[in-house]
Amino acid sequence: AARKKNSLNLLELTEAELEEQFVRGDGPGGQATNKTNNCVVLKHIPSGIVVKCHQTRSVEKNRKIAREILQEKVDLFYKGEDSDVFKEKKASEKQKQEKKRRAKENLEKKKLFKEMQQLDKE
């Protein structure tokens, strides 16, 4: 997920608040997945939020990604609608709806144009 981390004003997490485990991942991947403990399970003790990350084969990358995801979830948990994460999601949702509306509008215009061409031919 492409996120603008620098622009977000998220709550800081301390290592003392986190509980980290390394487990075997699940899903496709065969032996590479079944024999290595590179899936990171991160728990934020005060809020009880748990994040599981197995996006890459690298434990270090998974640890970093899990912390970023957890930080966003904790920020959303404590700040609610005032959270930058929430505002970003809402803005992206609004953009998506606007794009859909424009596409539908264009489709209607094309249909109308084709109907007009058919009438001109007759």
XYZ file of C-alpha atoms in Angstrom:
122
model
C 0.000 0.000 0.000
C 1.429 3.333 -1.029
C 1.090 5.736 1.876
C 2.623 9.120 2.545
C 4.224 8.291 5.895
C 6.031 11.606 6.262
C 2.888 13.699 5.899
C 0.955 11.723 8.520
C 1.028 12.873 12.129
C 0.887 9.465 13.878
C 1.244 8.504 17.525
C 4.685 7.159 18.424
C 5.043 3.558 19.607
C 7.643 2.528 22.162
C 9.261 -0.903 22.115
C 8.117 -1.468 25.720
C 4.470 -1.354 24.535
C 5.071 -4.014 21.863
C 5.113 -7.796 22.019
C 6.733 -9.435 18.998
C 6.638 -13.036 17.782
C 7.994 -14.776 14.693
C 5.815 -17.553 13.337
C 5.485 -19.596 10.174
C 3.517 -17.804 7.527
C 0.574 -19.237 5.668
C -0.641 -19.152 2.105
C 1.165 -19.956 -1.138
C 4.926 -20.386 -1.236
C 5.529 -24.049 -0.483
C 8.778 -24.897 1.273
C 9.896 -21.257 1.405
C 6.851 -20.514 3.551
C 6.503 -23.763 5.452
C 10.069 -24.016 6.788
C 10.867 -20.452 7.826
C 9.586 -18.315 10.685
C 9.554 -15.003 8.844
C 5.970 -13.976 9.583
C 5.870 -11.234 12.228
C 3.039 -11.018 14.766
C 3.123 -7.695 16.589
C 0.840 -6.817 19.506
C 0.316 -3.390 21.046
C -0.213 -4.314 24.694
C -2.140 -1.202 25.926
C -4.769 -1.341 23.155
C -4.668 -5.077 22.426
C -4.314 -4.506 18.670
C -2.558 -7.369 16.849
C -0.950 -7.157 13.399
C 0.354 -10.095 11.381
C 2.743 -9.339 8.511
C 4.076 -11.826 5.977
C 4.433 -9.635 2.883
C 8.073 -10.477 2.130
C 10.526 -13.307 2.809
C 12.717 -10.961 4.841
C 12.114 -10.864 8.607
C 13.546 -7.342 8.870
C 11.278 -5.954 6.136
C 8.265 -7.689 7.692
C 9.137 -6.202 11.105
C 9.311 -2.698 9.594
C 6.048 -3.105 7.656
C 4.276 -4.569 10.713
C 5.325 -1.582 12.831
C 4.052 0.876 10.210
C 0.703 -0.901 9.955
C 0.396 -1.166 13.735
C 1.247 2.512 14.158
C -1.560 3.463 11.761
C -4.056 1.170 13.501
C -3.141 2.437 16.968
C -3.422 6.040 15.753
C -6.855 5.293 14.302
C -7.871 3.490 17.529
C -6.972 6.415 19.807
C -7.791 9.419 17.607
C -10.795 8.035 15.732
C -12.143 10.487 13.154
C -9.441 13.034 14.040
C -6.748 10.634 12.816
C -4.829 11.504 9.642
C -5.210 7.870 8.566
C -9.015 8.193 8.771
C -8.976 11.482 6.858
C -6.726 9.992 4.172
C -9.024 6.982 3.767
C -12.086 9.231 3.491
C -10.373 11.444 0.901
C -9.328 8.430 -1.161
C -12.864 7.013 -0.951
C -14.281 10.328 -2.129
C -11.815 10.414 -5.055
C -12.777 6.880 -6.040
C -16.492 7.737 -6.016
C -15.860 10.860 -8.088
C -13.864 8.842 -10.624
C -16.695 6.285 -10.843
C -19.253 9.048 -11.339
C -17.211 10.611 -14.155
C -16.741 7.234 -15.863
C -20.489 6.584 -15.712
C -21.175 10.065 -17.082
C -18.775 9.489 -19.990
C -20.385 6.136 -20.760
C -23.803 7.807 -20.929
C -22.418 10.478 -23.288
C -20.950 7.792 -25.562
C -24.262 5.921 -25.669
C -26.090 9.129 -26.507
C -23.569 9.942 -29.233
C -23.977 6.480 -30.818
C -27.763 6.828 -30.735
C -27.478 10.204 -32.465
C -25.249 8.680 -35.160
C -27.767 5.887 -35.730
C -30.583 8.440 -36.139
C -28.500 10.461 -38.624
C -27.880 7.362 -40.772
C -31.601 6.560 -40.999
